[in-house]
Tab-separated table of C-alpha atoms and ligand atoms in Angstrom:
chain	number	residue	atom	x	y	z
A	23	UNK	CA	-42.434	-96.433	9.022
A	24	UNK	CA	-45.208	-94.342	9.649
A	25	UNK	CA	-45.848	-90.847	8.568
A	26	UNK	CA	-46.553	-89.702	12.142
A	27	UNK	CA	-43.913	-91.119	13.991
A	28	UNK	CA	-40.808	-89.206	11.982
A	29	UNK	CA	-38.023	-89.082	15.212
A	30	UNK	CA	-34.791	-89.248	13.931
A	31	UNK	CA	-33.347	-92.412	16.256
A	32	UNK	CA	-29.617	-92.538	14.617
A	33	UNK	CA	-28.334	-89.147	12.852
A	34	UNK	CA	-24.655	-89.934	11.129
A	35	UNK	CA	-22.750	-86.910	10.174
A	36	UNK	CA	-19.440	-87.399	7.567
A	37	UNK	CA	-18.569	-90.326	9.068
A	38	UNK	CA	-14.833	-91.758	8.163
A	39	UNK	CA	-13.056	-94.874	9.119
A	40	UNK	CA	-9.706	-95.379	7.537
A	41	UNK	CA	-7.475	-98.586	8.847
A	42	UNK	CA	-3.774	-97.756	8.675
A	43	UNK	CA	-1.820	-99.705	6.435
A	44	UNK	CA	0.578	-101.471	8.528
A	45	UNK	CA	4.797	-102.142	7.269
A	46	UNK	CA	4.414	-98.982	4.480
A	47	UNK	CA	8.280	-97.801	5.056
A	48	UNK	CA	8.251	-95.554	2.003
A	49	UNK	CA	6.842	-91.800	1.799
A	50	UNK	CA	3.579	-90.621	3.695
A	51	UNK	CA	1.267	-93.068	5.924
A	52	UNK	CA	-1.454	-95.422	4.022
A	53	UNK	CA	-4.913	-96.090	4.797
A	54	UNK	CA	-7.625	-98.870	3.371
A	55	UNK	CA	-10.575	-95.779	3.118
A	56	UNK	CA	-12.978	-98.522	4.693
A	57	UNK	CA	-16.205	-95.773	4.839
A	58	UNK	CA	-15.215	-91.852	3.763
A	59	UNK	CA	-17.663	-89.177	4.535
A	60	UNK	CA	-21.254	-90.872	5.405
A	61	UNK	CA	-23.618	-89.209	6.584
A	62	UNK	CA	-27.456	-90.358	6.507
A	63	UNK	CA	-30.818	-90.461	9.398
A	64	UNK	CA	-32.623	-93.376	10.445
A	65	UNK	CA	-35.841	-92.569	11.782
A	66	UNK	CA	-37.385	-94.425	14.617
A	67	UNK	CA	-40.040	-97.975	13.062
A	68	UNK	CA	-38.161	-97.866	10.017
A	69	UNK	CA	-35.990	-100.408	8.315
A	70	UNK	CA	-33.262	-98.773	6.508
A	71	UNK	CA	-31.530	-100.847	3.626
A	72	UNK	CA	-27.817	-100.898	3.207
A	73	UNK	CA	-26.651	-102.534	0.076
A	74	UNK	CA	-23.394	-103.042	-2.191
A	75	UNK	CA	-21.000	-105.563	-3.339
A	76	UNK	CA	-19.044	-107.138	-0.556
A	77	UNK	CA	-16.350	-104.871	0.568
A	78	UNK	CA	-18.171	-101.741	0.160
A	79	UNK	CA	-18.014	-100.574	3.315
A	80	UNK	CA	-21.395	-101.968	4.565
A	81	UNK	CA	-20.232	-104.140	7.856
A	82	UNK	CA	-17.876	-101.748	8.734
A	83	UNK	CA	-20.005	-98.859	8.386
A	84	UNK	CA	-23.051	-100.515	10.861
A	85	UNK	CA	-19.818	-101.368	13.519
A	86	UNK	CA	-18.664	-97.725	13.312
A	87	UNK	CA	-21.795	-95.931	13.963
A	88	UNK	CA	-21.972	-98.054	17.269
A	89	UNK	CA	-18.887	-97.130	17.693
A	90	UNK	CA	-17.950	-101.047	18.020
A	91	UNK	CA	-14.452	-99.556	15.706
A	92	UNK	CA	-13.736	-96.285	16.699
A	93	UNK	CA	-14.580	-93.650	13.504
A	94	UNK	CA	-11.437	-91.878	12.103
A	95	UNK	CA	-13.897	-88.631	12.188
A	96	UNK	CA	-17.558	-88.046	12.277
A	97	UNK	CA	-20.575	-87.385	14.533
A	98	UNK	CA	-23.171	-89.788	15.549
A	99	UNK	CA	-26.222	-88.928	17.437
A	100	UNK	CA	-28.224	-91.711	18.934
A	101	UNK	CA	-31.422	-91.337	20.711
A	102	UNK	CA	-30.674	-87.584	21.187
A	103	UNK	CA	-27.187	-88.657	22.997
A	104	UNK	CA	-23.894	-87.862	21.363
A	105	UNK	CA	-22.137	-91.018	20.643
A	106	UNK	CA	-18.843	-89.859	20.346
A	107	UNK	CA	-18.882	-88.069	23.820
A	108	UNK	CA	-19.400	-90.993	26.017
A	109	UNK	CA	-16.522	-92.983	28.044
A	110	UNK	CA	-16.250	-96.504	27.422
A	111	UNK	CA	-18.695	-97.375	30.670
A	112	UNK	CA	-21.350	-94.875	29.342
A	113	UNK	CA	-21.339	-96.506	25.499
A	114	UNK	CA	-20.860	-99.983	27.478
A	115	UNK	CA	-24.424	-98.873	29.367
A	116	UNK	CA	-26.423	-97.729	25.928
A	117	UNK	CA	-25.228	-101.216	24.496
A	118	UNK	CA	-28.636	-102.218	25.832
A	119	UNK	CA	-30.365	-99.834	23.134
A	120	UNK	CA	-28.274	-101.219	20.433
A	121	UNK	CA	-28.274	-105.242	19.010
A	122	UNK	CA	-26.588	-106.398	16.116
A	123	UNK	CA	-28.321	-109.855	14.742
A	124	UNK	CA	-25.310	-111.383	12.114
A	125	UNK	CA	-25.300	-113.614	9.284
A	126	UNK	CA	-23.961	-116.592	10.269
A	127	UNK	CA	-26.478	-118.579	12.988
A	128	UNK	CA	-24.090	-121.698	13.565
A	129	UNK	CA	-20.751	-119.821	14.882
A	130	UNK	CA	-22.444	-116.804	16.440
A	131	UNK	CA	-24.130	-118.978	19.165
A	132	UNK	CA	-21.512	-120.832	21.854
A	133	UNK	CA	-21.532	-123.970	21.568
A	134	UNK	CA	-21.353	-125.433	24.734
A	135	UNK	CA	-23.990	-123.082	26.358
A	136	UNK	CA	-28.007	-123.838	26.710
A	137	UNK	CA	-30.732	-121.300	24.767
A	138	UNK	CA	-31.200	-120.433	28.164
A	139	UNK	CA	-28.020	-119.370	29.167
A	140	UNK	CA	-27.586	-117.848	26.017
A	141	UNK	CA	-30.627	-115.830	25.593
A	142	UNK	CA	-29.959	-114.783	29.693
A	143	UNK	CA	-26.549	-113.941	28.992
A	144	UNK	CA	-27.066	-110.296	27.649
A	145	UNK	CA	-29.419	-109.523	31.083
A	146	UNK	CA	-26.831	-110.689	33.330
A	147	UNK	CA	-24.096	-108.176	31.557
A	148	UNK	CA	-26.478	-105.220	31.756
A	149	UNK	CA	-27.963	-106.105	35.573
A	150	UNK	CA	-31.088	-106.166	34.284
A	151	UNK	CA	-34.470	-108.583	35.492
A	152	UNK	CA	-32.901	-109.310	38.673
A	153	UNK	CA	-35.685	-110.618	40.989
A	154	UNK	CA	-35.733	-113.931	41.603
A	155	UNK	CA	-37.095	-115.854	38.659
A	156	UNK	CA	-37.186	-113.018	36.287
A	157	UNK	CA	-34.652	-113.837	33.895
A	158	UNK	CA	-36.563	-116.864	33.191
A	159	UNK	CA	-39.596	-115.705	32.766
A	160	UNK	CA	-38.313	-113.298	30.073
A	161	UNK	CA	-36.357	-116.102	28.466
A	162	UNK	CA	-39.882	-117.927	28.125
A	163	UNK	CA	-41.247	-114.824	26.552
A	164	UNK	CA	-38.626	-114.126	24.209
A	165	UNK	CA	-38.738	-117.679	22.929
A	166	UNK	CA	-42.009	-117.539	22.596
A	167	UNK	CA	-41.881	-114.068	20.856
A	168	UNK	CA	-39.697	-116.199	18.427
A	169	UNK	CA	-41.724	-118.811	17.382
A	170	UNK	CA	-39.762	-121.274	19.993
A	171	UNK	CA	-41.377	-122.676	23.140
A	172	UNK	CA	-40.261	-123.028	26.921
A	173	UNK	CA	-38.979	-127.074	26.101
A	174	UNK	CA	-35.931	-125.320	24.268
A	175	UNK	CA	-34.338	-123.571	26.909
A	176	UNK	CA	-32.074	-126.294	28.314
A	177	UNK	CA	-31.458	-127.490	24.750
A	178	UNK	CA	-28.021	-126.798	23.006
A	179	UNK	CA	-27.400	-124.825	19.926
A	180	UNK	CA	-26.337	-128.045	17.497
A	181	UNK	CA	-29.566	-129.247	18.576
A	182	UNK	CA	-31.844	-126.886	16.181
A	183	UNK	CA	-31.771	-126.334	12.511
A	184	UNK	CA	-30.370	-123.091	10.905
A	185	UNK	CA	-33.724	-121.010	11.143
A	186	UNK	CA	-34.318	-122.388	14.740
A	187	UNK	CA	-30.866	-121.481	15.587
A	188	UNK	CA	-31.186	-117.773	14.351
A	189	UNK	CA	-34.671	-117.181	16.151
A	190	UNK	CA	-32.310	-117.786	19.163
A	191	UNK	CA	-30.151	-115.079	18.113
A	192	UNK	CA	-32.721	-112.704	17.259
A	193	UNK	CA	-34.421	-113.716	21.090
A	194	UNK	CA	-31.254	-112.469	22.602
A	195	UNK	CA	-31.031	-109.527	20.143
A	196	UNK	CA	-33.995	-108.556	21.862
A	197	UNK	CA	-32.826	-109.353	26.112
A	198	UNK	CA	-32.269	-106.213	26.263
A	199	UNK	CA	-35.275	-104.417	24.656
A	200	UNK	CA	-33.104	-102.537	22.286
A	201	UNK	CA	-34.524	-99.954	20.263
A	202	UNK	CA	-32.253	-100.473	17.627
A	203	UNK	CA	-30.994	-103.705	15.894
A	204	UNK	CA	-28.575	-104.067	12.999
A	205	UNK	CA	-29.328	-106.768	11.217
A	206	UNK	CA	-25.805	-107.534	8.881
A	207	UNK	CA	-26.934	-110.149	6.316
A	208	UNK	CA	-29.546	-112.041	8.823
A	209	UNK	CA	-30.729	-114.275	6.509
A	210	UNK	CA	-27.916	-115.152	3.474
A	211	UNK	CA	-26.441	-118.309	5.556
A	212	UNK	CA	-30.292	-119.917	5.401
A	213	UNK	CA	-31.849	-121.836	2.629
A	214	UNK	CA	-34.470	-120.718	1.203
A	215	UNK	CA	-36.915	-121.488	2.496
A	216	UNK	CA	-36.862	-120.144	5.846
A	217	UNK	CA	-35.816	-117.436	4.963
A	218	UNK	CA	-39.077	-115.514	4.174
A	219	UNK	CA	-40.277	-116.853	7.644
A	220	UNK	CA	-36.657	-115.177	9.170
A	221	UNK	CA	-38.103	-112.301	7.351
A	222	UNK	CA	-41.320	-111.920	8.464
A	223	UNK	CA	-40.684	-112.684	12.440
A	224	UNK	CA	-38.174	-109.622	11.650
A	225	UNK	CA	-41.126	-107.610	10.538
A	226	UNK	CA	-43.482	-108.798	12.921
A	227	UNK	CA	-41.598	-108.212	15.960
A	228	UNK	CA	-40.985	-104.536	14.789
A	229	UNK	CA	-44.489	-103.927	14.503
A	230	UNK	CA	-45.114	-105.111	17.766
A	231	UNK	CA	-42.413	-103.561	19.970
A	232	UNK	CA	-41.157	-100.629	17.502
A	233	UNK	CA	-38.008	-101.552	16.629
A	234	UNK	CA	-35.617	-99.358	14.209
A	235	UNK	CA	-33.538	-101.759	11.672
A	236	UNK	CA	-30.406	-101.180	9.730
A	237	UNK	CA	-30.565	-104.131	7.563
A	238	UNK	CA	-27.403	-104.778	5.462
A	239	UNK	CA	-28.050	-107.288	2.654
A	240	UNK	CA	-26.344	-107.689	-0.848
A	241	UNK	CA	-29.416	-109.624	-1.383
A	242	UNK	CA	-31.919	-107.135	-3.896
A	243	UNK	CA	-34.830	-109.369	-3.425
A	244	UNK	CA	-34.598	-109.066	0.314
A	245	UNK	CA	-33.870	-105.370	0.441
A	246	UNK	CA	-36.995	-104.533	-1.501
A	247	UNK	CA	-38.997	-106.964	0.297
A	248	UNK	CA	-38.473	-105.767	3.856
A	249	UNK	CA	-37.012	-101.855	3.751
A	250	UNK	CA	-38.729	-99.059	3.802
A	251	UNK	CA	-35.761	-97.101	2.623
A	252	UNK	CA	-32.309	-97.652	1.015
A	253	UNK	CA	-28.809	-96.730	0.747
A	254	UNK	CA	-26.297	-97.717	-1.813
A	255	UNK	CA	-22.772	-97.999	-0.907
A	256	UNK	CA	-19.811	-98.239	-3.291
A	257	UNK	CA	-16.140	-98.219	-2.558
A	258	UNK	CA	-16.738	-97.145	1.019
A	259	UNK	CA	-19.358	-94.136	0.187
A	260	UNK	CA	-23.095	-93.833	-0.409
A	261	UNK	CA	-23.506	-93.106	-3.763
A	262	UNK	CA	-27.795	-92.878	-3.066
A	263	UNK	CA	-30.467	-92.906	-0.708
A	264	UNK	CA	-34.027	-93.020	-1.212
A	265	UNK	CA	-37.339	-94.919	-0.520
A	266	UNK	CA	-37.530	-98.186	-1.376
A	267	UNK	CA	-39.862	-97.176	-4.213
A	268	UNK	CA	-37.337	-94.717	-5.763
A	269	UNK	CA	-34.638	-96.927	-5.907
A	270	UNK	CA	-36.244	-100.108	-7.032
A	271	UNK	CA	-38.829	-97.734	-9.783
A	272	UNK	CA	-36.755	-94.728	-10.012
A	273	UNK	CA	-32.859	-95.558	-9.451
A	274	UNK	CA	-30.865	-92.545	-10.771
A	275	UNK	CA	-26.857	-93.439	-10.041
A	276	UNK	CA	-25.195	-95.694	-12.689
A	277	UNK	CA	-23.913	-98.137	-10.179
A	278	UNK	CA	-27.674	-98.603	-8.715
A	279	UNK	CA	-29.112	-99.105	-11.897
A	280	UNK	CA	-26.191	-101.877	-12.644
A	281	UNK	CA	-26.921	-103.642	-9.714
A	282	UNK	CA	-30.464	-103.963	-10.297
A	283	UNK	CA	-30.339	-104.575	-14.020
A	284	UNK	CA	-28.166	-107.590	-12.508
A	285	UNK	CA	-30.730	-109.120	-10.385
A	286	UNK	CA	-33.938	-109.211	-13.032
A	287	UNK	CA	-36.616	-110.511	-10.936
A	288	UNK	CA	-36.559	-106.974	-8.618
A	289	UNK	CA	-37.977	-103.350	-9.217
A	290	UNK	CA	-38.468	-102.429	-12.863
A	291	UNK	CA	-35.420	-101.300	-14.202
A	292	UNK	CA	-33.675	-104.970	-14.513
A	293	UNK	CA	-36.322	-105.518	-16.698
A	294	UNK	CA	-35.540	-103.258	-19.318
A	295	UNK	CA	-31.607	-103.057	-19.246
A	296	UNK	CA	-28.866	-105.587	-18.520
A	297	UNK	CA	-25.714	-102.974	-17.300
A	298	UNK	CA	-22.293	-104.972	-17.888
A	299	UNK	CA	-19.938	-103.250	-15.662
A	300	UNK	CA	-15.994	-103.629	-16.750
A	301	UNK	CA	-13.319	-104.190	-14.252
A	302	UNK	CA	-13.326	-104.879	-10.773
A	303	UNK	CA	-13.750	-102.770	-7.882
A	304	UNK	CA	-10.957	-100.921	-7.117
A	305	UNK	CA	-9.144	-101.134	-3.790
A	306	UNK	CA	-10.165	-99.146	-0.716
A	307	UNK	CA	-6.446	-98.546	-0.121
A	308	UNK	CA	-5.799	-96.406	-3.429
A	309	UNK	CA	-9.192	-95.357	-4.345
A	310	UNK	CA	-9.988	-93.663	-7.940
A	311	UNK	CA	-10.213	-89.363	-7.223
A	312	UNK	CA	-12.891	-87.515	-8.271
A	313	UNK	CA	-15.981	-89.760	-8.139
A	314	UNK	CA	-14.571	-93.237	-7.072
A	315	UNK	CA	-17.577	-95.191	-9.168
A	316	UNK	CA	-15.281	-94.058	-12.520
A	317	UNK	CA	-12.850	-96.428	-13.554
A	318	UNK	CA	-16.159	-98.169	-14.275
A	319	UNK	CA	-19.102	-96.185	-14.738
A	320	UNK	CA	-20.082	-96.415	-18.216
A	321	UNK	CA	-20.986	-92.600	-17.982
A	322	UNK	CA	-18.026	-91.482	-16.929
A	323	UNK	CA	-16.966	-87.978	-18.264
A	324	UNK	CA	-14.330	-84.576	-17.624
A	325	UNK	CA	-16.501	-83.913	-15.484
A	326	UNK	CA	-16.332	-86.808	-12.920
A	327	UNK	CA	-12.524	-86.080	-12.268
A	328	UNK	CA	-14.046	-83.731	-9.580
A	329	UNK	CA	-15.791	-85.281	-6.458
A	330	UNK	CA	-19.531	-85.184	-6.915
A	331	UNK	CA	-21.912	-83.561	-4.498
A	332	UNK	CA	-24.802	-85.447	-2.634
A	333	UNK	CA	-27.627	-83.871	-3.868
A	334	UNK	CA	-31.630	-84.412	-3.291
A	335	UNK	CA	-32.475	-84.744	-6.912
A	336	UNK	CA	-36.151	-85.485	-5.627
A	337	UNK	CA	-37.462	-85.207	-1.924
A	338	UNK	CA	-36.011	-87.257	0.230
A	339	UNK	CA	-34.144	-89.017	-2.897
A	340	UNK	CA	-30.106	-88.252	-2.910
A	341	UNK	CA	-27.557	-89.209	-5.030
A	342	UNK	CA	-23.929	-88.722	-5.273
A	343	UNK	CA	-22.998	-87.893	-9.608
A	344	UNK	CA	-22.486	-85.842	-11.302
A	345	UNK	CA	-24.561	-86.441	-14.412
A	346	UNK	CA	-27.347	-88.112	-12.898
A	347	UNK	CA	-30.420	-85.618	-14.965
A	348	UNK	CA	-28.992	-85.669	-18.249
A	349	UNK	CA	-28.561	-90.011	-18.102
A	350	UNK	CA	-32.032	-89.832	-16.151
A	351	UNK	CA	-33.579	-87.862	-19.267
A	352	UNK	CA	-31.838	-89.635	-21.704
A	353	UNK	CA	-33.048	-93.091	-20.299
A	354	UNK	CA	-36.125	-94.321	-22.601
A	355	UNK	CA	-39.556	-94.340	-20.606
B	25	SF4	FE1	-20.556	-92.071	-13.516
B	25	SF4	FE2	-19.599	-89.601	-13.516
B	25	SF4	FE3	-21.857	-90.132	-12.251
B	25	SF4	FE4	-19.564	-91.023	-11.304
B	25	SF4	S1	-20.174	-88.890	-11.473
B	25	SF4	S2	-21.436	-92.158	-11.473
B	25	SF4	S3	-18.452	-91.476	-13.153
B	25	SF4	S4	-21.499	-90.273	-14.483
C-alpha cells in the first residue's frame, strides 16, 4: 500500500454471522457464533492478512462480507456502495468487482472443461467482451498475465501441475477485472516450492493492475511475507489488527504472541518465548463470556470476566484485552 493512495475499498461495521443450531428442542434457540461483532477497513493496493487457527471464523468471515452467507447483522460498505442494500441482481452485478481465489487448485477447476472455457466462463456470466473474438483475446492475455501461454487454452485441467493449475484460477479471478480478490489459503494445497512463485505472481499482478487482497492464511511465514497489514481472529472475533510490522515486532494480545512464539522462524517474538497454550479452543456454539480467549490465556484475570474493548493501543495498532499494557511492560526487552 502506498501512503498516497489511502481509499477505504471495503469498510466492515460489527459484523455477525450466527448459524442456527438445528433439532435444539429444549429452552431458547442455539447458534454456532461463526464471526460476532467485526468490524475492520481495507484500503484500496493493500493486502490485508487474516489469520487464526482453523475454525476461527476466517472463511466465513471473507464469504460474509461479500455477502456470499447472508450476515446475521452488520454493515458493509464496498466501493462507496452499501452492500447490504442491494437486491440479489444488483450484488449478482458487483460480483464482477469481487473474486475469491481458494485453496484447493485440483477441485475448484471443472474437470471436464478447457482453460479456455474456464477462464471465459466468468465473461460470459457478466456479458462482458462481447465482440466477436474478444473473449479470446482476453483469455490470451490473462494467461499470459499468469505466466501460461496461448498453447494452454484448449488443454484440460488434469493436464497441468498444481501451480499451473492455480495460475488458471487466479487468470479467471481476474476475467472480470475485479478490484478486489480474496485470496482464502491460495497457496497451503502447493508444495513448496511453488509456492513463493504463487506468491509473487500474487504480488506482481497487484502492482500492476491495483488490486486490493484479503488474504486468509494460517500460514505465519506467508502472512508476513506478502501483507501489508494483519488481523488476528480467535473464536470468531478479531482479537488485533495492525501493520505487518507491529504484529510480527510488536504483537501485544496473548493469543498473537502464542501463535508466533509457535512458528520460530517469523517476526521476533518466537525467538525469545515459546507460549504453551492449555486446552483446546472452545466451541463457537457455547463460547466462554467475557473475553472468549480465557479459558486459555495464560493472563487471564477478574478482570477478563467482562468483554474487552477494541482499543488503538498505538496508531493504527488495535487490540481486543484487557491487560494488554501491563503484560506489554512487563515483557523483558
Ligand atoms: Fe487474556 Fe484477559 Fe487479555 Fe483476554 S482480556 S487476552 S483473558 S489477559
Amino acid at each position: 500500500m502506498t501512503q498516497s493512495d489511502p481509499r477505504v475499498l471495503l469498510d466492515v461495521e460489527d459484523v455477525c454471522k450466527w448459524f442456527p443450531i438445528k433439532g435444539w428442542p429444549f429452552g431458547p434457540k442455539r447458534y454456532v457464533q461463526a464471526v460476532n461483532h467485526v468490524s475492520f477497513h481495507l484500503y484500496e493496493g493493500e493486502t490485508l492478512g487474516l489469520v487464526g487457527e482453523s475454525g476461527c471464523g476466517k472463511t466465513t468471515l471473507a464469504r460474509t462480507v461479500l455477502r456470499l452467507i447472508e450476515p446475521t447483522q452488520g454493515s458493509i460498505q464496498f466501493d462507496d456502495v452499501d452492500l447490504m442494500a442491494q437486491s440479489k441482481r444488483q450484488l449478482r452485478a458487483m460480483r464482477k468487482d469481487m473474486q475469491i481465489v481458494f485453496q484447493d487448485p485440483y477441485s475448484s477447476l471443472h474437470p471436464r472443461m478447457t482453460v479456455r472455457q474456464i477462464i471465459e466462463e466468468p465473461m460470459r456470466i457478466r456479458g462482458l467482451y462481447t465482440e466477436p473474438g474478444a473473449r479470446e483475446a482476453r483469455v490470451k492475455e490473462l494467461l499470459q498475465m499468469v505466466g501460461l501461454n496461448e498453447t494452454h487454452m484448449d488443454r484440460y485441467p488434469h493436464e497441468f501441475s498444481g501451480g499451473q493449475r492455480q495460475r488458471i484460477v487466479i487468470a479467471r479471478a481476474l476475467a472480470t477485472q475485479p478490484k478486489l480478490i480474496i485470496c482464502d489459503e491460495p497457496v497451503s494445497a502447493l508444495d513448496v516450492s511453488v509456492r513463493a512463485q504463487i506468491l509473487n505472481l500474487l504480488q506482481d499482478l497487484q502492482q500492476q493492475l491495483g488490486l486490493t487482497y484479503l488474504f486468509i492464511s494460517h500460514d505465519l511465514s506467508v502472512v508476513e511475507h506478502i501483507c501489508d497489514r494483519v488481523a488476528i481472529m480467535y473464536l470468531g472475533q478479531m482479537v488485533e489488527l495492525g501493520s505487518n510490522e507491529a504484529i510480527f515486532r510488536h504483537p501485544l494480545h496473548p493469543y498473537t504472541k502464542a501463535l508466533l512464539s509457535a512458528a520460530p522462524r517469523v517476526g521476533q517474538f518466537g525467538r525469545r518465548d515459546r507460549i504453551i497454550l492449555e486446552g483446546d479452543i472452545p466451541s463457537p456454539a457455547d463460547p466462554p463470556s467475557g473475553c472468549r480467549f480465557r479459558t486459555r490465556c495464560p493472563y487471564a484475570a477478574e478482570c477478563c470476566a467482562q468483554e474487552p474493548k477494541w482499543v488503538e493501543a498505538e496508531p493504527g495498532h488495535f487490540i481486543f484485552c484487557h491487560r494488554f499494557q501491563e503484560l506489554d511492560m512487563a515483557a523483558p526487552a
